[in-house]
N, C-alpha and C. Protein backbone atom coordinates (compact mmCIF):
# COMPACT_ATOMS: atom_id res chain seq x y z
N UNK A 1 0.02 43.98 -22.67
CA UNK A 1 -1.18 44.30 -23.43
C UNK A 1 -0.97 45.66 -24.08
N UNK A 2 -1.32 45.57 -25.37
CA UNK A 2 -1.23 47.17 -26.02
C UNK A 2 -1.95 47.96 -25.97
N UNK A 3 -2.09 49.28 -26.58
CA UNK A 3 -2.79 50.57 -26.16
C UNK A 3 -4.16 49.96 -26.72
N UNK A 4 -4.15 49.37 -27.72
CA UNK A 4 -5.70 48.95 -29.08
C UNK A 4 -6.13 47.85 -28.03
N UNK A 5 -5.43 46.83 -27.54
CA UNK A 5 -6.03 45.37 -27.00
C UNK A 5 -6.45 46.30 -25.64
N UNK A 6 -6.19 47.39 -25.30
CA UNK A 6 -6.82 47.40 -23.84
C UNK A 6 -8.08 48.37 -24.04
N UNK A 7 -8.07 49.81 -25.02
CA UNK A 7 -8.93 49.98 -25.89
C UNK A 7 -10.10 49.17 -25.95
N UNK A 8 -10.26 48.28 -26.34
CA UNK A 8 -10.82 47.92 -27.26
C UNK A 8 -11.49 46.54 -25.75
N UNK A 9 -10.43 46.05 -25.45
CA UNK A 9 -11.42 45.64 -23.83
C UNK A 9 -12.22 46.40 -23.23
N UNK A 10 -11.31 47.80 -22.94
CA UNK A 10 -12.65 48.91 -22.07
C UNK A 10 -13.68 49.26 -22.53
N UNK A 11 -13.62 48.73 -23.69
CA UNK A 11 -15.27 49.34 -24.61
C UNK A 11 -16.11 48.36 -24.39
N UNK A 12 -15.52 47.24 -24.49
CA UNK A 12 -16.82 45.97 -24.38
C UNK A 12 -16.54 45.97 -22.76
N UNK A 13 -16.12 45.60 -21.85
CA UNK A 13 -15.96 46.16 -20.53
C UNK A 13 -16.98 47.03 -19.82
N UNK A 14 -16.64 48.46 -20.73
CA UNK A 14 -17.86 49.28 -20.19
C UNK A 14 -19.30 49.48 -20.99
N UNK A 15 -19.38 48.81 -22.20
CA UNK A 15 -20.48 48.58 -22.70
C UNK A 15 -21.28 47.54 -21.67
N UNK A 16 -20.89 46.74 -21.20
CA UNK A 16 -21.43 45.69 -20.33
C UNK A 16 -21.66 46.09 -19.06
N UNK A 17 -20.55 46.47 -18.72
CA UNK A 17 -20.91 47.22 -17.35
C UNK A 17 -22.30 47.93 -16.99
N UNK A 18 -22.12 49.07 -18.32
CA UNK A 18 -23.07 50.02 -17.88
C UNK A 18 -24.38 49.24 -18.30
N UNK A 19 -24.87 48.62 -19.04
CA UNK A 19 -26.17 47.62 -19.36
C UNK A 19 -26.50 46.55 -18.23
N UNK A 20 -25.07 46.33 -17.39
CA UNK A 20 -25.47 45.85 -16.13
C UNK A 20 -25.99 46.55 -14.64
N UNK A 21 -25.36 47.45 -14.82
CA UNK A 21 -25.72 48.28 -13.28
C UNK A 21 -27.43 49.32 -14.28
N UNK A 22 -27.07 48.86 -15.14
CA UNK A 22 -28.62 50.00 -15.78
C UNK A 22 -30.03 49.31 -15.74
N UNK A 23 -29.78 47.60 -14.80
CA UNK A 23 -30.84 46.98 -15.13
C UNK A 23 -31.54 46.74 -13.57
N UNK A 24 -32.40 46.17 -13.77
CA UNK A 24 -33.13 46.24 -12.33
C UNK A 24 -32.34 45.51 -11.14
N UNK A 25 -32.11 44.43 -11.78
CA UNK A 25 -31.39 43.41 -11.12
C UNK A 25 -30.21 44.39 -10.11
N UNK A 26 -29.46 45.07 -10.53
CA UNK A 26 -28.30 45.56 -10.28
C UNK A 26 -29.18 46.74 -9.10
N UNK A 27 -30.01 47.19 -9.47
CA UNK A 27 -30.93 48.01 -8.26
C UNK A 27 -31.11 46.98 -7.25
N UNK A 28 -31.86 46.08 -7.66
CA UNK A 28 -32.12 45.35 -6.52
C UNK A 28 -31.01 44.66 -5.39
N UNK A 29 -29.67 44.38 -6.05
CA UNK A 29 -28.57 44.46 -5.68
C UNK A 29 -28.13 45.14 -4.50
N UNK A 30 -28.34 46.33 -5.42
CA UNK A 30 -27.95 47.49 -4.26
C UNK A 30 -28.47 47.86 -3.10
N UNK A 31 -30.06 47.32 -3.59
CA UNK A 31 -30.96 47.61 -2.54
C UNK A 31 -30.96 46.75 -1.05
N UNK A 32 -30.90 45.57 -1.65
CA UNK A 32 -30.31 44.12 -0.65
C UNK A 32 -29.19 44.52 0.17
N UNK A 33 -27.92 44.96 -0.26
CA UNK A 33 -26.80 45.33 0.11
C UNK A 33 -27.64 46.64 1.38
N UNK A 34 -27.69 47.44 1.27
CA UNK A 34 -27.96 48.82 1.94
C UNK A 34 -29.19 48.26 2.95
N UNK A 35 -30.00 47.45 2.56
CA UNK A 35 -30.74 46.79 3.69
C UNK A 35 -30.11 46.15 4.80
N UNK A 36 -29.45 44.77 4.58
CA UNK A 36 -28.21 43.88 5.18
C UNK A 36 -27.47 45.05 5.79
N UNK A 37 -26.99 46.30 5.21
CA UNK A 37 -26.11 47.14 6.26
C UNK A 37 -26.68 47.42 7.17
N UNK A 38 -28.24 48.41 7.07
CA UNK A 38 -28.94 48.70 8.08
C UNK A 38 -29.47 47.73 8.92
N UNK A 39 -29.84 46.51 8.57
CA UNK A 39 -30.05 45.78 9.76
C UNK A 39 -29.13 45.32 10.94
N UNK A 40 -27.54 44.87 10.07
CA UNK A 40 -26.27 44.88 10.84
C UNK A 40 -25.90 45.46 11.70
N UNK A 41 -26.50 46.96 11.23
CA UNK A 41 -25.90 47.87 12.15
C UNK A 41 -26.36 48.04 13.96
N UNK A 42 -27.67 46.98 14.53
CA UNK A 42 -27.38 47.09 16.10
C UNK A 42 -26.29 45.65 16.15
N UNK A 43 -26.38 44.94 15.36
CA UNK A 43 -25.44 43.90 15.63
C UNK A 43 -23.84 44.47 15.85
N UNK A 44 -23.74 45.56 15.08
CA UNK A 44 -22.31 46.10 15.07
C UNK A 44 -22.08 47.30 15.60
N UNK A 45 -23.26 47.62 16.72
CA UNK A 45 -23.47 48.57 17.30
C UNK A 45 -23.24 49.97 16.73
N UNK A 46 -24.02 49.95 15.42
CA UNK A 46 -23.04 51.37 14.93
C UNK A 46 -21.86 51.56 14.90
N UNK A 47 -21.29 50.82 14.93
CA UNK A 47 -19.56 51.30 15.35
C UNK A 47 -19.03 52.25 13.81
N UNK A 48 -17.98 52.58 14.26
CA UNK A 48 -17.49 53.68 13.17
C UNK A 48 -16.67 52.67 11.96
N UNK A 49 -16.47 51.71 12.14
CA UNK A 49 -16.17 50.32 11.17
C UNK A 49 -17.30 50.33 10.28
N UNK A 50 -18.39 49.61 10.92
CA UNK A 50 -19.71 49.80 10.07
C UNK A 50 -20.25 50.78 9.39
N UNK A 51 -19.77 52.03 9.38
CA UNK A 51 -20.28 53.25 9.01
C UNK A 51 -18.88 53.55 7.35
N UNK A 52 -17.75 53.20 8.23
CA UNK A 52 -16.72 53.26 7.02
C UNK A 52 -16.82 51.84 6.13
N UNK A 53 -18.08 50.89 5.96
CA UNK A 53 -17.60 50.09 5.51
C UNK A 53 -18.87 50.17 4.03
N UNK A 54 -19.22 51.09 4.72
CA UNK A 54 -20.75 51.42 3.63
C UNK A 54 -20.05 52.73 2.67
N UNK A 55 -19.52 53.99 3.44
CA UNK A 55 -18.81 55.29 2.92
C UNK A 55 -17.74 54.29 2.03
N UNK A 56 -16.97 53.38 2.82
CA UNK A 56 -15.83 53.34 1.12
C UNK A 56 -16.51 52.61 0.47
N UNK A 57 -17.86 51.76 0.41
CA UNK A 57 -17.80 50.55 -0.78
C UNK A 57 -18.77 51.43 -1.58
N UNK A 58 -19.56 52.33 -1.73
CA UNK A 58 -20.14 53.46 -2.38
C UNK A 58 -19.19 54.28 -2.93
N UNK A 59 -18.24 54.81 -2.41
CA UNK A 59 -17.24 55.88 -2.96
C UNK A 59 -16.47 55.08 -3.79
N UNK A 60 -16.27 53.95 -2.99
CA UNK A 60 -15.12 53.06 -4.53
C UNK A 60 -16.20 53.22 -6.32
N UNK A 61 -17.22 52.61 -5.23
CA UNK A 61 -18.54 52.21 -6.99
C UNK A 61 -18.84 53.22 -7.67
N UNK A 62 -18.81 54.96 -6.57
CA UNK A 62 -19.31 55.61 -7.70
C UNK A 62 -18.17 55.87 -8.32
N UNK A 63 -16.60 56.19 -7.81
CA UNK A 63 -16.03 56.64 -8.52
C UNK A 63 -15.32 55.72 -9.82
N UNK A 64 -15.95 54.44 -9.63
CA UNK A 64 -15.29 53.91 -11.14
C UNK A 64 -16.66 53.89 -11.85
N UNK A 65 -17.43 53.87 -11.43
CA UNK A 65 -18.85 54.16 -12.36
C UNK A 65 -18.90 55.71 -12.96
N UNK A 66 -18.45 56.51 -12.69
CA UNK A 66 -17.83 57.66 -13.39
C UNK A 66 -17.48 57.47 -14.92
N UNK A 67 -16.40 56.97 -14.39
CA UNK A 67 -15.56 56.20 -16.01
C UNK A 67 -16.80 55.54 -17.02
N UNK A 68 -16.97 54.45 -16.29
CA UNK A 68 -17.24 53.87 -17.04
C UNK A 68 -19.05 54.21 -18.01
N UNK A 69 -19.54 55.09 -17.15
CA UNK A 69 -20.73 56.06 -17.69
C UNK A 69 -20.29 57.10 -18.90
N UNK A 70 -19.26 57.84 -18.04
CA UNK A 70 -18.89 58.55 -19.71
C UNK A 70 -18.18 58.06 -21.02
N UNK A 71 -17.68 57.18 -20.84
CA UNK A 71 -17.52 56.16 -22.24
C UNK A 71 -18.44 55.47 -22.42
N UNK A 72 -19.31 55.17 -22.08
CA UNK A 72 -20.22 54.72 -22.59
C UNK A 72 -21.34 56.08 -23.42
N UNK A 73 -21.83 57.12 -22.34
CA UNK A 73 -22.03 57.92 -23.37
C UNK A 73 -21.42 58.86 -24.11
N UNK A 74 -20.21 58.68 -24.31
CA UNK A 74 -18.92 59.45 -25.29
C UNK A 74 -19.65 58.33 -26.59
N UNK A 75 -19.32 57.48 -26.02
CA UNK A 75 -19.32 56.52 -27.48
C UNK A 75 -21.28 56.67 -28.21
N UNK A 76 -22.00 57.02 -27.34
CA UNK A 76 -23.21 56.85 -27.95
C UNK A 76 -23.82 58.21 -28.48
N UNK A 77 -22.78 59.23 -28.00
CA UNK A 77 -22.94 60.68 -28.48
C UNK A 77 -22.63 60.53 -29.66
N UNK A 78 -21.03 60.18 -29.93
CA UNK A 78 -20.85 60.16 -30.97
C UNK A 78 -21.64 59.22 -32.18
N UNK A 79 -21.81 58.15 -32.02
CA UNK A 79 -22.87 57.32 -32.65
C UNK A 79 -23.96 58.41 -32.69
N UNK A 80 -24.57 58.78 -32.37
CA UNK A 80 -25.74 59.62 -32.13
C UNK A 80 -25.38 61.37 -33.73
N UNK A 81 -24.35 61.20 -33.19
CA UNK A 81 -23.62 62.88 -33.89
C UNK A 81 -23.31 62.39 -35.36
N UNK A 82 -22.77 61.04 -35.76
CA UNK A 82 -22.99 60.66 -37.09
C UNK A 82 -24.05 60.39 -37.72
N UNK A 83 -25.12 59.86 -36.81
CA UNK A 83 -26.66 59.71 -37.67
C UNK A 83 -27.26 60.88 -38.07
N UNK A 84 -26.81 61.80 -37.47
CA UNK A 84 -27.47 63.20 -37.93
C UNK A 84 -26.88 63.77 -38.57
N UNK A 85 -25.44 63.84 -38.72
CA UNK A 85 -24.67 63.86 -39.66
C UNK A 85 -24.80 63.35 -40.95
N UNK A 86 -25.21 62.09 -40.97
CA UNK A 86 -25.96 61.71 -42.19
C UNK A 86 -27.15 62.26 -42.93
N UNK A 87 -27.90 62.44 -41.83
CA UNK A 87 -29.53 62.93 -42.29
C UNK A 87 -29.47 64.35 -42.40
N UNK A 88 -28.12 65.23 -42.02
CA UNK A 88 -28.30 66.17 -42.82
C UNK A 88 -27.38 66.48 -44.21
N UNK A 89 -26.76 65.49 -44.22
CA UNK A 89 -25.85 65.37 -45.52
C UNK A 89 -26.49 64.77 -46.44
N UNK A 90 -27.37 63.85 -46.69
CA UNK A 90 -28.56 63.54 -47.53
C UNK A 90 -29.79 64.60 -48.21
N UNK A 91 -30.33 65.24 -46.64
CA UNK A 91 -30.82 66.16 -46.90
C UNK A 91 -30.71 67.40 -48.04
N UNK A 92 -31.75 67.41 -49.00
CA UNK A 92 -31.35 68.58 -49.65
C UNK A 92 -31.49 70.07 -49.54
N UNK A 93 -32.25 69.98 -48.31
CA UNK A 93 -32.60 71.43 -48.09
C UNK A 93 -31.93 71.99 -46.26
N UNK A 94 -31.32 70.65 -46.32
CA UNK A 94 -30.45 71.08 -45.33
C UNK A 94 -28.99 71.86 -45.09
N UNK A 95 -28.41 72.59 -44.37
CA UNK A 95 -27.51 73.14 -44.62
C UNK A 95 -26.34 72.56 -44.24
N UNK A 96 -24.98 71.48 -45.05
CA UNK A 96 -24.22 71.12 -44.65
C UNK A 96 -23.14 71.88 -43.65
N UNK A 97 -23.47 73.12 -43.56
CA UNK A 97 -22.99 73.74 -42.24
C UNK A 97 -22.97 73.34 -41.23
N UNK A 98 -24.11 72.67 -40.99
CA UNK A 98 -24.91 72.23 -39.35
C UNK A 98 -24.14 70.76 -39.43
N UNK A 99 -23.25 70.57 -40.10
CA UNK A 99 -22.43 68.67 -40.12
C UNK A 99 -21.41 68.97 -38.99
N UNK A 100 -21.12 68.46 -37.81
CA UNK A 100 -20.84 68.59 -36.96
C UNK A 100 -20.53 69.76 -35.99
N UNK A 101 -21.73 69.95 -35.85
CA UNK A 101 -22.04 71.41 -35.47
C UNK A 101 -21.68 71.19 -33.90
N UNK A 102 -21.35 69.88 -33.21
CA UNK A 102 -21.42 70.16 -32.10
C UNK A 102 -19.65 70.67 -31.55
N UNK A 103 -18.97 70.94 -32.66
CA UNK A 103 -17.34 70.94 -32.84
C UNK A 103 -17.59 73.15 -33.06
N UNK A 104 -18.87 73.88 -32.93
CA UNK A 104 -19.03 74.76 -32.91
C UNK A 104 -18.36 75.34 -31.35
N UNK A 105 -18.09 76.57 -31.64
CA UNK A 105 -18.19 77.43 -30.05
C UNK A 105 -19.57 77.72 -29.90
N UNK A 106 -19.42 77.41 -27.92
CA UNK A 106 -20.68 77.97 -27.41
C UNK A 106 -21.25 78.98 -28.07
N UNK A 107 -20.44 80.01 -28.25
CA UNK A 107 -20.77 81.07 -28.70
C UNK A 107 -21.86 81.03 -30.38
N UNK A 108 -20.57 80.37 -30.88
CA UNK A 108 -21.71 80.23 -32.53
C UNK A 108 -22.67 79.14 -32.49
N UNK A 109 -22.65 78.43 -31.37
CA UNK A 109 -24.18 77.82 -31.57
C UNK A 109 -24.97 78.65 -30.57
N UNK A 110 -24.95 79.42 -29.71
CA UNK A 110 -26.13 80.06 -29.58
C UNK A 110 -26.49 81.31 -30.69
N UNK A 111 -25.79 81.87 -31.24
CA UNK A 111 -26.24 82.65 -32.34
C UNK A 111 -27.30 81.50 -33.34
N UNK A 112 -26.81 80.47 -33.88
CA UNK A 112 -27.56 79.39 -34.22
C UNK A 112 -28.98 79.44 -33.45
N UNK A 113 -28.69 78.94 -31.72
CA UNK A 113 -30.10 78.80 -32.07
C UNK A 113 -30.98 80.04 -31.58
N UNK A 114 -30.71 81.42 -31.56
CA UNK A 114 -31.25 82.31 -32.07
C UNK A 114 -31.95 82.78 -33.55
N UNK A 115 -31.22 81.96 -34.71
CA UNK A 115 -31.27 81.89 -35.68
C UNK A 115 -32.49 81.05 -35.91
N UNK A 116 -32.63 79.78 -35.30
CA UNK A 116 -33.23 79.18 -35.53
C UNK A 116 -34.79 78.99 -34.59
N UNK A 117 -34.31 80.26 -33.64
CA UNK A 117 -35.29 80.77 -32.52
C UNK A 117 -36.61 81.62 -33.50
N UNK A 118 -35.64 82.32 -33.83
CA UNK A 118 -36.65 83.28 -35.04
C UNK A 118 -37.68 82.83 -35.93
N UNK A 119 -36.37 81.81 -36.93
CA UNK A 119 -37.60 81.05 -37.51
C UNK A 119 -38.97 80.54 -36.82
N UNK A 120 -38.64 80.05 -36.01
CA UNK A 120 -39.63 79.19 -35.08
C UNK A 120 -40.74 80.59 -34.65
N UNK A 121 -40.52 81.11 -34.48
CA UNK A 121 -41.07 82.27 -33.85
C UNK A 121 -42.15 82.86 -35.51
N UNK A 122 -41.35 82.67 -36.14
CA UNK A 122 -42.12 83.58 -37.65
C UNK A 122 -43.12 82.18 -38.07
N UNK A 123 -42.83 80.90 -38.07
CA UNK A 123 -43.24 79.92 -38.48
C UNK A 123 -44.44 79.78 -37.35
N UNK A 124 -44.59 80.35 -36.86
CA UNK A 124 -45.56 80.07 -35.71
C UNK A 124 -46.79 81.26 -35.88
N UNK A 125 -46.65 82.23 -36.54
CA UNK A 125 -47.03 83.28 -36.94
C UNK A 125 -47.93 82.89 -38.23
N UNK A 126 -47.30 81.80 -38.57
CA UNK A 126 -48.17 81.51 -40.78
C UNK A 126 -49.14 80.57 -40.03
N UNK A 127 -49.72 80.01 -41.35
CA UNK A 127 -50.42 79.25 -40.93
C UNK A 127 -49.44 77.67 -40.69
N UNK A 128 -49.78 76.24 -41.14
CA UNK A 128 -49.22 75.42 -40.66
C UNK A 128 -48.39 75.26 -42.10
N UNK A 129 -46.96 75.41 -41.64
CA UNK A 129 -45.96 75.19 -42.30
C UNK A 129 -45.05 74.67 -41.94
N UNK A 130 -44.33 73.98 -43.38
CA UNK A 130 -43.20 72.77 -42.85
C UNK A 130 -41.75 73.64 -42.02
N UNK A 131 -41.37 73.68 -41.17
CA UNK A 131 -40.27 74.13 -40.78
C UNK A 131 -38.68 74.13 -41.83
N UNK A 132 -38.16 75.12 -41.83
CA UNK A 132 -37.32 75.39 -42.52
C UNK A 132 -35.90 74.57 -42.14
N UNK A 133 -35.17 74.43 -42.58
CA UNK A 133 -33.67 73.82 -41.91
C UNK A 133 -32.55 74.99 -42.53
N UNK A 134 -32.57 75.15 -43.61
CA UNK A 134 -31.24 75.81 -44.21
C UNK A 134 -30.85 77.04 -43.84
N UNK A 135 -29.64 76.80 -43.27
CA UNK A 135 -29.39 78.14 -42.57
C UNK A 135 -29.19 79.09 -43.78
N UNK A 136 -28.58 79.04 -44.72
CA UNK A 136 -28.42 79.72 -45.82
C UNK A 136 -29.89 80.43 -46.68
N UNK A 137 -30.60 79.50 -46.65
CA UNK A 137 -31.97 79.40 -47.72
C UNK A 137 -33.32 79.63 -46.92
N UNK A 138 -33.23 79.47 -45.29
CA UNK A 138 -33.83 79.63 -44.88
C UNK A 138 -35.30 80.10 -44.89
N UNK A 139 -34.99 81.74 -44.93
CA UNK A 139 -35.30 82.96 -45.45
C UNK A 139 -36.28 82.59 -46.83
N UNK A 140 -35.32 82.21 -47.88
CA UNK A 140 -35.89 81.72 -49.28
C UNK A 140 -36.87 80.92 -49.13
N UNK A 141 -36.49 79.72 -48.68
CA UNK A 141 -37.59 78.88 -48.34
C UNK A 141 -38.86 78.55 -47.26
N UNK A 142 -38.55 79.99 -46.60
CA UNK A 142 -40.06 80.55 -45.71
C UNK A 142 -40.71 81.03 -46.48
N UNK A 143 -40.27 81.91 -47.57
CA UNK A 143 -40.90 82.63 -48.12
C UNK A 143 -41.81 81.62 -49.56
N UNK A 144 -41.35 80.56 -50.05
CA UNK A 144 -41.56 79.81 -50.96
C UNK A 144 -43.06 78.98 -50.32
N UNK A 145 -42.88 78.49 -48.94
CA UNK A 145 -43.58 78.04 -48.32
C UNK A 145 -44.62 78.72 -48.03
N UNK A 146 -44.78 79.68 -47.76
CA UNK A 146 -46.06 80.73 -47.59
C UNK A 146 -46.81 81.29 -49.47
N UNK A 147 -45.78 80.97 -49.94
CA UNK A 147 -46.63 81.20 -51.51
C UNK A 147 -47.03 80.19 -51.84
N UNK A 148 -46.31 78.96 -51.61
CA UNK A 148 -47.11 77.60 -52.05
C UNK A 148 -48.32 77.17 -51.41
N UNK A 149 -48.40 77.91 -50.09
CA UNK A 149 -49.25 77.79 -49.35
C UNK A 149 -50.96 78.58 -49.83
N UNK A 150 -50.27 79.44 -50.35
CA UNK A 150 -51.42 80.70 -50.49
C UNK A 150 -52.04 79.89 -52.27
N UNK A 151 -51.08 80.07 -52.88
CA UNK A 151 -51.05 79.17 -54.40
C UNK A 151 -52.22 77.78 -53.94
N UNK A 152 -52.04 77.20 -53.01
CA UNK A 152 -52.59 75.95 -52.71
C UNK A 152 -54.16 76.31 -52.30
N UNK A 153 -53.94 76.94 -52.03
CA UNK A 153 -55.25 77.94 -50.94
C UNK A 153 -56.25 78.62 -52.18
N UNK A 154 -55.50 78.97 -53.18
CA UNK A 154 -56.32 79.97 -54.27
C UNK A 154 -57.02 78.60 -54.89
N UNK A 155 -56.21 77.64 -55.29
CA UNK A 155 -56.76 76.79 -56.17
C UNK A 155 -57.31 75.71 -55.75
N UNK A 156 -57.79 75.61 -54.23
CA UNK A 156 -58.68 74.73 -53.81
C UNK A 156 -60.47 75.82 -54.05
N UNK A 157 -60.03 76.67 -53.66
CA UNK A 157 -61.22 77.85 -53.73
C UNK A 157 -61.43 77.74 -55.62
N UNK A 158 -60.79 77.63 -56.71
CA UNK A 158 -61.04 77.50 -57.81
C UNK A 158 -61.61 76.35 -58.82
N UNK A 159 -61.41 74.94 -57.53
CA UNK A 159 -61.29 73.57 -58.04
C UNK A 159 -63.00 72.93 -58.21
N UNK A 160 -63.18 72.48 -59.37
CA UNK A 160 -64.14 72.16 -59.63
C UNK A 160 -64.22 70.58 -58.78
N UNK A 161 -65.34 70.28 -59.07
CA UNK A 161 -65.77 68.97 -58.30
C UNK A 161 -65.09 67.50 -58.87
N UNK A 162 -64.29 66.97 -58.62
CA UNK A 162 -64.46 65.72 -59.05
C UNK A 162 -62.63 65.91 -60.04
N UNK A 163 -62.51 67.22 -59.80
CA UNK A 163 -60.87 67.36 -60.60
C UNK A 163 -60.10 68.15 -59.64
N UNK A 164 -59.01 67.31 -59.30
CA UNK A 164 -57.89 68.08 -58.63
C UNK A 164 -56.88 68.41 -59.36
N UNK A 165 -56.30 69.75 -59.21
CA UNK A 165 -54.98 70.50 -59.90
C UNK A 165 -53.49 69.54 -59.22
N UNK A 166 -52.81 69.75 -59.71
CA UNK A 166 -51.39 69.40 -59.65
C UNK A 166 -51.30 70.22 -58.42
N UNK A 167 -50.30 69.94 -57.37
CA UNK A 167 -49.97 70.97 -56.26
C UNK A 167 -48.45 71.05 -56.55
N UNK A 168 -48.15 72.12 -55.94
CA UNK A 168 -46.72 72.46 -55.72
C UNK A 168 -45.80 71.37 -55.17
N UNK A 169 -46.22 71.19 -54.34
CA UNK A 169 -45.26 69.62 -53.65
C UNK A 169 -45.80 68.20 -54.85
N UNK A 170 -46.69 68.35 -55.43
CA UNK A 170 -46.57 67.11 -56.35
C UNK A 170 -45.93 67.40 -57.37
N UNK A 171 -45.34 68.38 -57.78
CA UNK A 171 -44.59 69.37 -58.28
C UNK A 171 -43.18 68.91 -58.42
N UNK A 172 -43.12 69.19 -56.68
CA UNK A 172 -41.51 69.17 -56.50
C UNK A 172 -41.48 67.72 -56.19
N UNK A 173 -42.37 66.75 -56.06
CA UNK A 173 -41.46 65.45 -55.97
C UNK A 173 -41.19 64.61 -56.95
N UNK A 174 -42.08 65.22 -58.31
CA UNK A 174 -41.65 64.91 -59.57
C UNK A 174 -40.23 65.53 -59.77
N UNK A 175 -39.46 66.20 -58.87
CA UNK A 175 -38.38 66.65 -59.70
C UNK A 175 -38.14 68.19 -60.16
N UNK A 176 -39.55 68.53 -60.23
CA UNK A 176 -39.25 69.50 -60.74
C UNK A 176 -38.91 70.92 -59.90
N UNK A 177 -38.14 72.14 -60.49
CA UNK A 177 -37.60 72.86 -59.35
C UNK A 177 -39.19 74.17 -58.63
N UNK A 178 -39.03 74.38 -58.07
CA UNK A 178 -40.03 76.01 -57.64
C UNK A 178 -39.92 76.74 -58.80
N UNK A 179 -41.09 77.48 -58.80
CA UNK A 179 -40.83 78.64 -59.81
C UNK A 179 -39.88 79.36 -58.92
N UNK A 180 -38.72 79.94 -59.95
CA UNK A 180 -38.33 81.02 -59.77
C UNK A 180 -36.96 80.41 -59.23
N UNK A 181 -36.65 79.40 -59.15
CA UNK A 181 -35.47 78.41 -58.84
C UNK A 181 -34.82 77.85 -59.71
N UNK A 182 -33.56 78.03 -59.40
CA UNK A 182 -32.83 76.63 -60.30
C UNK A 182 -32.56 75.70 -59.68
N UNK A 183 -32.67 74.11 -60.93
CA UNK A 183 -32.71 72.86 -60.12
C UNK A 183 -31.20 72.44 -59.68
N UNK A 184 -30.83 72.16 -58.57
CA UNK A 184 -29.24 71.99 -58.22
C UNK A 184 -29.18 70.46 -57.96
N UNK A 185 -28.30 70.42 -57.10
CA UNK A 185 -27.87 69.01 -56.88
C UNK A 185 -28.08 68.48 -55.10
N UNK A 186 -28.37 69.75 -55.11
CA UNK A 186 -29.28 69.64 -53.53
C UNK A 186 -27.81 69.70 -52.74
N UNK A 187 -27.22 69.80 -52.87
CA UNK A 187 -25.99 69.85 -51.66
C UNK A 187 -25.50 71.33 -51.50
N UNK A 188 -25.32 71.82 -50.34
CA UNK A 188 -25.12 73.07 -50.75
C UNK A 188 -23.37 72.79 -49.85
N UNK A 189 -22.43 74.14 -49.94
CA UNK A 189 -21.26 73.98 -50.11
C UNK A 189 -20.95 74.57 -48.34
């Protein structure tokens, strides 16, 4: 059998596996089993047989259930690390920096989420505003957000009855850029 044909068994192997021992059935299993021991045990007088026969069939299960848990969530991390990968590569106000950010050092992702501690911390301070993503623009676009905010705020206080103004976000989903912006291509480098 080759390196790919055995590959490629252990995945469906431990995809199954782990959806099997993850279901009730497989509890209840266990549970049956560990009952049947304890009742056995005046039949087998405690003996030190009976005691090693429970210690290895647990130590065998957990230690290949080891394996087969972390490939299973290796494989669903990663599944997991491309969807967001996507949704921030789509994103236009996201910072393609953060595209596999989990390939960062400890180190530069906790500066990250200090970075992103702050924001949270200043965003909590305005009134209710959309949270920022761009590590780059951040900054820019806190600050855009609190004027559109205030802008929004002046001209509800100005708005006559029965006519609503254009808003900033009906604004920008026509396309068009912020004042004081140029319109890009939304990807940043």
């Amino acid at each position: 059998m080759n390196n790919h044909s055995f590959t490629r068994f252990f995945e469906k192997f431990a995809s199954k596996a782990t959806q099997a021992t993850g279901s009730s059935t497989a509890f209840l299993l266990a549970l049956v089993t560990i009952v049947i021991w304890v009742v056995t045990g005046p039949i087998f007088g405690y003996s030190d047989t009976w005691q090693l026969v429970i210690n290895t069939g647990t130590t065998i299960i957990t230690f290949l259930m080891v394996f087969l848990i972390q490939k299973s969530q290796n494989k669903d991390s990663l599944a997991m690390q491309i969807k967001l990968n996507e949704l921030i590569a789509v994103n236009t106000k996201a910072s393609n920096r953060l595209l596999n950010v989990e390939d960062l050092t400890e180190a530069e992702l906790h500066a990250l989420h200090q970075f992103f501690g702050k924001l949270a911390a200043r965003a909590k301070t305005e009134a209710n505003l959309f949270e920022s993503h761009s590590v780059e623009e951040a900054e820019d676009i806190h600050e855009d957000k609190i004027e559109a905010l205030k802008q929004r705020q002046a001209a509800r206080r100005k708005v006559r009855p029965g006519r609503q103004p254009a808003s900033a976000h009906t604004q920008q989903q026509a396309g068009q850029p912020r004042p004081g912006r140029k319109k890009t291509d939304g990807k940043h480098p």
